[in-house]
Amino acid sequence: MSQPAKKIRRAFTLIEILVVVVILAILAAIVVPNVISRIKDAKISAAIADIKAFDNAIDQYKLDMGTVPPSLDALITPPSPRGKWNGPYLKNIDHIPLDPWGHPYIYKVPGSDGREYDLYSAGPDGQPGTSDDIQDWNLKGQ
C-alpha cells in the first residue's frame, strides 16, 4: 500500500512579508506628501476664486449703491432702506461661506493703505497678518 501524499502547505516567509511592507512604506512616503500638497493647492485656489467673486460682487454693489458695502452680508441681504440695491450680488447662496479652512473671510471698511476695503482669508493657519494670508489686493490684475 502506498502512503497518501502529504500536502505541503506553503506560507509566506517573514522575509517576504517584510519586503512587501517596506515597498508599501516607500510608496506611501512618495504618494502621501504629493496628495497633501495637492489638497493644500486646491484650498488656496478655492480661496482665491471666492475672493475674486466677492470683489466682483463688491464692484457691482458699489455701482448700484455708490459705496462699498458695510459688510459682506450686504451682498446678499438688502440694507434698510433698500435704496438702489439690486442684489443679491452673490448668486445661489444664502449666507457668506467660510474660507476653505473653516474660518470667516475678513472684510474691513475702510481698508488699510488708502484702499476702500480689505478682503482676505487668514489662510491655513487661521491667523490674520501672517505670510499665508490670501489678500484681494495681491490678486488685483490676476
Tab-separated table of N, CA and C in Angstrom:
chain	number	residue	atom	x	y	z
A	1	MET	N	0.815	-1.173	0.000
A	1	MET	CA	0.000	0.000	0.000
A	1	MET	C	0.862	1.240	0.000
A	2	SER	N	0.464	2.150	-0.821
A	2	SER	CA	1.249	3.378	-0.889
A	2	SER	C	0.708	4.397	0.099
A	3	GLN	N	1.616	5.136	0.576
A	3	GLN	CA	1.262	6.195	1.531
A	3	GLN	C	0.645	7.367	0.774
A	4	PRO	N	-0.443	7.953	1.315
A	4	PRO	CA	-1.000	9.138	0.656
A	4	PRO	C	0.011	10.286	0.703
A	5	ALA	N	0.047	11.027	-0.375
A	5	ALA	CA	0.998	12.144	-0.445
A	5	ALA	C	0.599	13.212	0.566
A	6	LYS	N	1.585	13.675	1.299
A	6	LYS	CA	1.320	14.746	2.257
A	6	LYS	C	1.208	16.060	1.501
A	7	LYS	N	0.169	16.796	1.852
A	7	LYS	CA	0.026	18.113	1.244
A	7	LYS	C	0.934	19.072	1.986
A	8	ILE	N	1.760	19.708	1.219
A	8	ILE	CA	2.654	20.687	1.820
A	8	ILE	C	1.991	22.049	1.701
A	9	ARG	N	1.823	22.656	2.809
A	9	ARG	CA	1.192	23.977	2.820
A	9	ARG	C	2.299	25.013	2.828
A	10	ARG	N	2.286	25.834	1.807
A	10	ARG	CA	3.332	26.848	1.690
A	10	ARG	C	2.751	28.171	2.148
A	11	ALA	N	3.449	28.860	3.016
A	11	ALA	CA	3.027	30.174	3.511
A	11	ALA	C	4.122	31.178	3.180
A	12	PHE	N	3.769	32.447	3.309
A	12	PHE	CA	4.775	33.481	3.093
A	12	PHE	C	5.773	33.453	4.233
A	13	THR	N	7.008	33.684	3.894
A	13	THR	CA	8.026	33.745	4.938
A	13	THR	C	8.045	35.144	5.529
A	14	LEU	N	8.638	35.256	6.659
A	14	LEU	CA	8.741	36.554	7.328
A	14	LEU	C	9.490	37.549	6.445
A	15	ILE	N	10.501	37.114	5.766
A	15	ILE	CA	11.278	37.992	4.881
A	15	ILE	C	10.397	38.520	3.758
A	16	GLU	N	9.592	37.665	3.151
A	16	GLU	CA	8.710	38.103	2.066
A	16	GLU	C	7.710	39.146	2.561
A	17	ILE	N	7.150	38.925	3.715
A	17	ILE	CA	6.198	39.890	4.284
A	17	ILE	C	6.895	41.213	4.569
A	18	LEU	N	8.092	41.167	5.124
A	18	LEU	CA	8.833	42.400	5.417
A	18	LEU	C	9.170	43.167	4.143
A	19	VAL	N	9.527	42.462	3.085
A	19	VAL	CA	9.835	43.121	1.813
A	19	VAL	C	8.601	43.851	1.291
A	20	VAL	N	7.445	43.216	1.341
A	20	VAL	CA	6.206	43.852	0.884
A	20	VAL	C	5.887	45.076	1.738
A	21	VAL	N	6.032	44.964	3.043
A	21	VAL	CA	5.759	46.094	3.944
A	21	VAL	C	6.701	47.254	3.644
A	22	VAL	N	7.963	46.973	3.414
A	22	VAL	CA	8.930	48.029	3.098
A	22	VAL	C	8.571	48.702	1.771
A	23	ILE	N	8.201	47.933	0.779
A	23	ILE	CA	7.809	48.510	-0.518
A	23	ILE	C	6.583	49.401	-0.351
A	24	LEU	N	5.591	48.940	0.401
A	24	LEU	CA	4.396	49.756	0.643
A	24	LEU	C	4.737	51.039	1.399
A	25	ALA	N	5.637	50.952	2.358
A	25	ALA	CA	6.041	52.141	3.117
A	25	ALA	C	6.748	53.152	2.215
A	26	ILE	N	7.586	52.673	1.319
A	26	ILE	CA	8.277	53.572	0.382
A	26	ILE	C	7.271	54.247	-0.540
A	27	LEU	N	6.329	53.486	-1.061
A	27	LEU	CA	5.294	54.069	-1.925
A	27	LEU	C	4.465	55.105	-1.170
A	28	ALA	N	4.099	54.805	0.064
A	28	ALA	CA	3.321	55.752	0.868
A	28	ALA	C	4.124	57.021	1.132
A	29	ALA	N	5.416	56.878	1.377
A	29	ALA	CA	6.260	58.048	1.628
A	29	ALA	C	6.354	58.949	0.405
A	30	ILE	N	6.207	58.385	-0.767
A	30	ILE	CA	6.249	59.175	-2.001
A	30	ILE	C	4.883	59.777	-2.309
A	31	VAL	N	3.825	59.004	-2.156
A	31	VAL	CA	2.485	59.427	-2.574
A	31	VAL	C	1.835	60.397	-1.587
A	32	VAL	N	1.903	60.130	-0.302
A	32	VAL	CA	1.178	60.932	0.692
A	32	VAL	C	1.564	62.412	0.645
A	33	PRO	N	2.843	62.783	0.622
A	33	PRO	CA	3.156	64.220	0.550
A	33	PRO	C	2.607	64.890	-0.712
A	34	ASN	N	2.608	64.169	-1.831
A	34	ASN	CA	2.056	64.738	-3.066
A	34	ASN	C	0.560	64.980	-2.946
A	35	VAL	N	-0.156	64.053	-2.343
A	35	VAL	CA	-1.600	64.211	-2.159
A	35	VAL	C	-1.879	65.388	-1.229
A	36	ILE	N	-1.147	65.480	-0.140
A	36	ILE	CA	-1.342	66.583	0.809
A	36	ILE	C	-1.048	67.913	0.137
A	37	SER	N	-0.006	67.971	-0.667
A	37	SER	CA	0.334	69.201	-1.388
A	37	SER	C	-0.777	69.591	-2.354
A	38	ARG	N	-1.352	68.621	-3.041
A	38	ARG	CA	-2.449	68.902	-3.989
A	38	ARG	C	-3.680	69.429	-3.259
A	39	ILE	N	-3.970	68.878	-2.089
A	39	ILE	CA	-5.118	69.348	-1.306
A	39	ILE	C	-4.891	70.787	-0.868
A	40	LYS	N	-3.678	71.097	-0.410
A	40	LYS	CA	-3.361	72.469	0.008
A	40	LYS	C	-3.513	73.426	-1.174
A	41	ASP	N	-2.981	73.052	-2.339
A	41	ASP	CA	-3.094	73.897	-3.533
A	41	ASP	C	-4.554	74.106	-3.932
A	42	ALA	N	-5.370	73.062	-3.810
A	42	ALA	CA	-6.787	73.172	-4.161
A	42	ALA	C	-7.504	74.135	-3.224
A	43	LYS	N	-7.172	74.103	-1.942
A	43	LYS	CA	-7.800	75.019	-0.981
A	43	LYS	C	-7.393	76.460	-1.260
A	44	ILE	N	-6.134	76.674	-1.597
A	44	ILE	CA	-5.678	78.027	-1.927
A	44	ILE	C	-6.407	78.526	-3.174
A	45	SER	N	-6.539	77.671	-4.181
A	45	SER	CA	-7.262	78.055	-5.406
A	45	SER	C	-8.722	78.380	-5.112
A	46	ALA	N	-9.347	77.611	-4.226
A	46	ALA	CA	-10.747	77.871	-3.864
A	46	ALA	C	-10.878	79.215	-3.150
A	47	ALA	N	-9.944	79.529	-2.257
A	47	ALA	CA	-9.989	80.814	-1.551
A	47	ALA	C	-9.803	81.971	-2.528
A	48	ILE	N	-8.891	81.827	-3.471
A	48	ILE	CA	-8.672	82.870	-4.481
A	48	ILE	C	-9.939	83.072	-5.310
A	49	ALA	N	-10.578	81.983	-5.713
A	49	ALA	CA	-11.817	82.090	-6.501
A	49	ALA	C	-12.915	82.778	-5.699
A	50	ASP	N	-13.049	82.434	-4.415
A	50	ASP	CA	-14.054	83.084	-3.567
A	50	ASP	C	-13.786	84.580	-3.452
A	51	ILE	N	-12.533	84.949	-3.205
A	51	ILE	CA	-12.188	86.362	-3.035
A	51	ILE	C	-12.456	87.136	-4.319
A	52	LYS	N	-12.127	86.549	-5.469
A	52	LYS	CA	-12.416	87.224	-6.742
A	52	LYS	C	-13.923	87.394	-6.942
A	53	ALA	N	-14.708	86.390	-6.551
A	53	ALA	CA	-16.172	86.500	-6.657
A	53	ALA	C	-16.685	87.600	-5.729
A	54	PHE	N	-16.139	87.678	-4.514
A	54	PHE	CA	-16.525	88.753	-3.590
A	54	PHE	C	-16.161	90.114	-4.175
A	55	ASP	N	-14.950	90.224	-4.739
A	55	ASP	CA	-14.520	91.501	-5.336
A	55	ASP	C	-15.468	91.935	-6.452
A	56	ASN	N	-15.855	90.995	-7.313
A	56	ASN	CA	-16.797	91.326	-8.389
A	56	ASN	C	-18.144	91.760	-7.829
A	57	ALA	N	-18.617	91.065	-6.801
A	57	ALA	CA	-19.895	91.419	-6.184
A	57	ALA	C	-19.810	92.790	-5.513
A	58	ILE	N	-18.682	93.079	-4.878
A	58	ILE	CA	-18.492	94.392	-4.242
A	58	ILE	C	-18.508	95.487	-5.302
A	59	ASP	N	-17.864	95.244	-6.442
A	59	ASP	CA	-17.881	96.227	-7.537
A	59	ASP	C	-19.307	96.479	-8.024
A	60	GLN	N	-20.105	95.425	-8.171
A	60	GLN	CA	-21.499	95.580	-8.605
A	60	GLN	C	-22.306	96.358	-7.568
A	61	TYR	N	-22.104	96.039	-6.305
A	61	TYR	CA	-22.790	96.749	-5.219
A	61	TYR	C	-22.436	98.234	-5.272
A	62	LYS	N	-21.151	98.514	-5.448
A	62	LYS	CA	-20.697	99.906	-5.485
A	62	LYS	C	-21.308	100.654	-6.670
A	63	LEU	N	-21.423	99.994	-7.822
A	63	LEU	CA	-22.058	100.632	-8.979
A	63	LEU	C	-23.504	101.020	-8.666
A	64	ASP	N	-24.215	100.151	-7.969
A	64	ASP	CA	-25.616	100.420	-7.641
A	64	ASP	C	-25.772	101.416	-6.498
A	65	MET	N	-24.985	101.242	-5.453
A	65	MET	CA	-25.201	101.997	-4.217
A	65	MET	C	-24.289	103.222	-4.065
A	66	GLY	N	-23.230	103.295	-4.868
A	66	GLY	CA	-22.327	104.436	-4.792
A	66	GLY	C	-21.242	104.318	-3.744
A	67	THR	N	-21.226	103.233	-3.007
A	67	THR	CA	-20.216	102.997	-1.983
A	67	THR	C	-20.033	101.492	-1.815
A	68	VAL	N	-18.939	101.108	-1.195
A	68	VAL	CA	-18.730	99.682	-0.942
A	68	VAL	C	-19.664	99.238	0.183
A	69	PRO	N	-20.003	97.965	0.231
A	69	PRO	CA	-20.910	97.500	1.283
A	69	PRO	C	-20.260	97.582	2.663
A	70	PRO	N	-21.072	97.798	3.698
A	70	PRO	CA	-20.518	97.856	5.049
A	70	PRO	C	-20.053	96.491	5.552
A	71	SER	N	-20.605	95.420	4.979
A	71	SER	CA	-20.217	94.056	5.351
A	71	SER	C	-20.452	93.150	4.147
A	72	LEU	N	-19.884	91.968	4.191
A	72	LEU	CA	-20.117	91.019	3.099
A	72	LEU	C	-21.573	90.560	3.067
A	73	ASP	N	-22.231	90.558	4.211
A	73	ASP	CA	-23.649	90.170	4.247
A	73	ASP	C	-24.510	91.093	3.400
A	74	ALA	N	-24.092	92.347	3.230
A	74	ALA	CA	-24.854	93.297	2.418
A	74	ALA	C	-24.870	92.898	0.943
A	75	LEU	N	-24.018	91.962	0.555
A	75	LEU	CA	-24.029	91.468	-0.821
A	75	LEU	C	-25.185	90.495	-1.054
A	76	ILE	N	-25.760	89.995	0.038
A	76	ILE	CA	-26.837	89.015	-0.044
A	76	ILE	C	-28.161	89.586	0.464
A	77	THR	N	-28.081	90.338	1.547
A	77	THR	CA	-29.270	90.865	2.211
A	77	THR	C	-29.379	92.361	1.956
A	78	PRO	N	-30.535	92.841	1.499
A	78	PRO	CA	-30.663	94.273	1.213
A	78	PRO	C	-30.588	95.119	2.482
A	79	PRO	N	-30.001	96.310	2.356
A	79	PRO	CA	-29.941	97.208	3.512
A	79	PRO	C	-31.315	97.835	3.755
A	80	SER	N	-31.422	98.514	4.864
A	80	SER	CA	-32.649	99.255	5.142
A	80	SER	C	-32.257	100.711	5.342
A	81	PRO	N	-32.703	101.634	4.567
A	81	PRO	CA	-33.596	101.471	3.426
A	81	PRO	C	-32.867	100.819	2.248
A	82	ARG	N	-33.637	100.202	1.409
A	82	ARG	CA	-33.111	99.411	0.295
A	82	ARG	C	-32.357	100.261	-0.722
A	83	GLY	N	-32.792	101.491	-0.947
A	83	GLY	CA	-32.127	102.369	-1.906
A	83	GLY	C	-32.084	101.748	-3.289
A	84	LYS	N	-30.929	101.811	-3.928
A	84	LYS	CA	-30.767	101.272	-5.288
A	84	LYS	C	-30.184	99.860	-5.284
A	85	TRP	N	-30.256	99.201	-4.142
A	85	TRP	CA	-29.730	97.838	-4.023
A	85	TRP	C	-30.414	96.952	-5.048
A	86	ASN	N	-29.623	96.259	-5.855
A	86	ASN	CA	-30.159	95.433	-6.931
A	86	ASN	C	-29.617	94.007	-6.830
A	87	GLY	N	-29.454	93.542	-5.598
A	87	GLY	CA	-28.861	92.228	-5.366
A	87	GLY	C	-29.899	91.131	-5.328
A	88	PRO	N	-29.544	89.973	-4.884
A	88	PRO	CA	-28.252	89.678	-4.274
A	88	PRO	C	-27.125	89.661	-5.306
A	89	TYR	N	-25.970	90.086	-4.847
A	89	TYR	CA	-24.809	90.208	-5.727
A	89	TYR	C	-23.990	88.922	-5.770
A	90	LEU	N	-24.218	88.054	-4.829
A	90	LEU	CA	-23.636	86.706	-4.849
A	90	LEU	C	-24.788	85.746	-5.095
A	91	LYS	N	-24.739	85.034	-6.172
A	91	LYS	CA	-25.856	84.192	-6.592
A	91	LYS	C	-25.804	82.806	-5.942
A	92	ASN	N	-26.976	82.253	-5.742
A	92	ASN	CA	-27.155	80.871	-5.284
A	92	ASN	C	-26.584	80.575	-3.905
A	93	ILE	N	-26.464	81.593	-3.060
A	93	ILE	CA	-26.062	81.348	-1.675
A	93	ILE	C	-26.957	82.178	-0.764
A	94	ASP	N	-27.170	81.680	0.436
A	94	ASP	CA	-27.998	82.425	1.379
A	94	ASP	C	-27.203	82.942	2.572
A	95	HIS	N	-25.910	82.655	2.593
A	95	HIS	CA	-25.026	83.192	3.633
A	95	HIS	C	-23.597	83.229	3.078
A	96	ILE	N	-22.776	84.058	3.681
A	96	ILE	CA	-21.376	84.171	3.245
A	96	ILE	C	-20.644	82.898	3.674
A	97	PRO	N	-20.011	82.203	2.740
A	97	PRO	CA	-19.326	80.959	3.102
A	97	PRO	C	-18.052	81.229	3.901
A	98	LEU	N	-17.612	80.210	4.598
A	98	LEU	CA	-16.320	80.262	5.278
A	98	LEU	C	-15.234	79.983	4.250
A	99	ASP	N	-14.000	80.342	4.598
A	99	ASP	CA	-12.900	80.026	3.689
A	99	ASP	C	-12.661	78.511	3.711
A	100	PRO	N	-11.817	77.987	2.835
A	100	PRO	CA	-11.622	76.531	2.761
A	100	PRO	C	-11.081	75.886	4.037
A	101	TRP	N	-10.564	76.686	4.966
A	101	TRP	CA	-10.040	76.158	6.223
A	101	TRP	C	-11.044	76.314	7.360
A	102	GLY	N	-12.265	76.770	7.021
A	102	GLY	CA	-13.318	76.872	8.025
A	102	GLY	C	-13.342	78.163	8.812
A	103	HIS	N	-12.646	79.195	8.336
A	103	HIS	CA	-12.616	80.490	9.021
A	103	HIS	C	-13.385	81.521	8.199
A	104	PRO	N	-13.947	82.534	8.863
A	104	PRO	CA	-14.640	83.573	8.092
A	104	PRO	C	-13.650	84.397	7.265
A	105	TYR	N	-14.099	84.839	6.099
A	105	TYR	CA	-13.307	85.795	5.332
A	105	TYR	C	-13.306	87.112	6.097
A	106	ILE	N	-12.214	87.838	6.015
A	106	ILE	CA	-12.076	89.096	6.751
A	106	ILE	C	-12.310	90.244	5.782
A	107	TYR	N	-13.252	91.108	6.146
A	107	TYR	CA	-13.633	92.256	5.318
A	107	TYR	C	-13.641	93.479	6.219
A	108	LYS	N	-12.843	94.484	5.861
A	108	LYS	CA	-12.736	95.704	6.671
A	108	LYS	C	-12.951	96.927	5.797
A	109	VAL	N	-13.828	97.817	6.273
A	109	VAL	CA	-14.082	99.087	5.602
A	109	VAL	C	-13.848	100.185	6.629
A	110	PRO	N	-13.014	101.168	6.389
A	110	PRO	CA	-12.138	101.305	5.225
A	110	PRO	C	-10.954	100.353	5.334
A	111	GLY	N	-10.303	100.157	4.210
A	111	GLY	CA	-9.135	99.291	4.182
A	111	GLY	C	-7.887	100.036	4.622
A	112	SER	N	-6.806	99.332	4.686
A	112	SER	CA	-5.531	99.948	5.060
A	112	SER	C	-4.829	100.502	3.825
A	113	ASP	N	-3.863	101.345	4.039
A	113	ASP	CA	-3.040	101.910	2.963
A	113	ASP	C	-3.859	102.604	1.883
A	114	GLY	N	-4.960	103.266	2.277
A	114	GLY	CA	-5.756	104.048	1.341
A	114	GLY	C	-6.737	103.253	0.503
A	115	ARG	N	-6.830	101.952	0.731
A	115	ARG	CA	-7.793	101.144	-0.019
A	115	ARG	C	-9.198	101.363	0.544
A	116	GLU	N	-10.211	101.224	-0.326
A	116	GLU	CA	-11.596	101.354	0.132
A	116	GLU	C	-11.966	100.252	1.120
A	117	TYR	N	-11.425	99.068	0.882
A	117	TYR	CA	-11.721	97.939	1.766
A	117	TYR	C	-10.573	96.942	1.694
A	118	ASP	N	-10.483	96.123	2.715
A	118	ASP	CA	-9.568	94.985	2.732
A	118	ASP	C	-10.420	93.724	2.774
A	119	LEU	N	-10.063	92.758	1.965
A	119	LEU	CA	-10.769	91.478	1.932
A	119	LEU	C	-9.719	90.390	1.830
A	120	TYR	N	-9.738	89.463	2.774
A	120	TYR	CA	-8.742	88.396	2.725
A	120	TYR	C	-9.161	87.194	3.555
A	121	SER	N	-8.476	86.094	3.287
A	121	SER	CA	-8.589	84.878	4.085
A	121	SER	C	-7.341	84.817	4.952
A	122	ALA	N	-7.510	84.389	6.187
A	122	ALA	CA	-6.360	84.254	7.080
A	122	ALA	C	-5.507	83.041	6.720
A	123	GLY	N	-5.918	82.281	5.734
A	123	GLY	CA	-5.108	81.168	5.245
A	123	GLY	C	-5.158	79.942	6.138
A	124	PRO	N	-4.287	78.984	5.862
A	124	PRO	CA	-4.318	77.708	6.579
A	124	PRO	C	-4.145	77.821	8.091
A	125	ASP	N	-3.352	78.792	8.544
A	125	ASP	CA	-3.128	78.884	9.989
A	125	ASP	C	-4.255	79.610	10.722
A	126	GLY	N	-5.155	80.270	9.995
A	126	GLY	CA	-6.283	80.953	10.618
A	126	GLY	C	-5.923	82.224	11.356
A	127	GLN	N	-4.675	82.656	11.248
A	127	GLN	CA	-4.211	83.853	11.949
A	127	GLN	C	-4.025	84.995	10.963
A	128	PRO	N	-4.794	86.087	11.111
A	128	PRO	CA	-4.608	87.229	10.206
A	128	PRO	C	-3.230	87.862	10.391
A	129	GLY	N	-2.709	88.384	9.297
A	129	GLY	CA	-1.439	89.096	9.361
A	129	GLY	C	-0.210	88.221	9.245
A	130	THR	N	-0.387	86.972	8.864
A	130	THR	CA	0.768	86.095	8.686
A	130	THR	C	1.027	85.884	7.195
A	131	SER	N	2.129	85.250	6.885
A	131	SER	CA	2.565	85.139	5.490
A	131	SER	C	1.654	84.269	4.624
A	132	ASP	N	0.802	83.452	5.230
A	132	ASP	CA	-0.053	82.592	4.410
A	132	ASP	C	-1.417	83.209	4.100
A	133	ASP	N	-1.634	84.469	4.493
A	133	ASP	CA	-2.899	85.142	4.182
A	133	ASP	C	-3.078	85.258	2.671
A	134	ILE	N	-4.325	85.166	2.220
A	134	ILE	CA	-4.651	85.327	0.802
A	134	ILE	C	-5.458	86.608	0.699
A	135	GLN	N	-4.840	87.652	0.134
A	135	GLN	CA	-5.392	89.009	0.172
A	135	GLN	C	-5.849	89.455	-1.203
A	136	ASP	N	-6.997	90.151	-1.231
A	136	ASP	CA	-7.520	90.594	-2.525
A	136	ASP	C	-6.608	91.610	-3.187
A	137	TRP	N	-5.924	92.452	-2.422
A	137	TRP	CA	-5.078	93.466	-3.048
A	137	TRP	C	-3.853	92.859	-3.712
A	138	ASN	N	-3.508	91.630	-3.369
A	138	ASN	CA	-2.424	90.936	-4.070
A	138	ASN	C	-2.930	90.181	-5.295
A	139	LEU	N	-4.253	90.091	-5.448
A	139	LEU	CA	-4.838	89.358	-6.572
A	139	LEU	C	-5.264	90.279	-7.699
A	140	LYS	N	-5.287	91.574	-7.466
A	140	LYS	CA	-5.750	92.512	-8.494
A	140	LYS	C	-4.892	92.349	-9.740
A	141	GLY	N	-5.553	92.226	-10.872
A	141	GLY	CA	-4.842	92.087	-12.134
A	141	GLY	C	-4.476	90.657	-12.488
A	142	GLN	N	-4.813	89.702	-11.627
A	142	GLN	CA	-4.506	88.294	-11.933
A	142	GLN	C	-5.631	87.660	-12.694
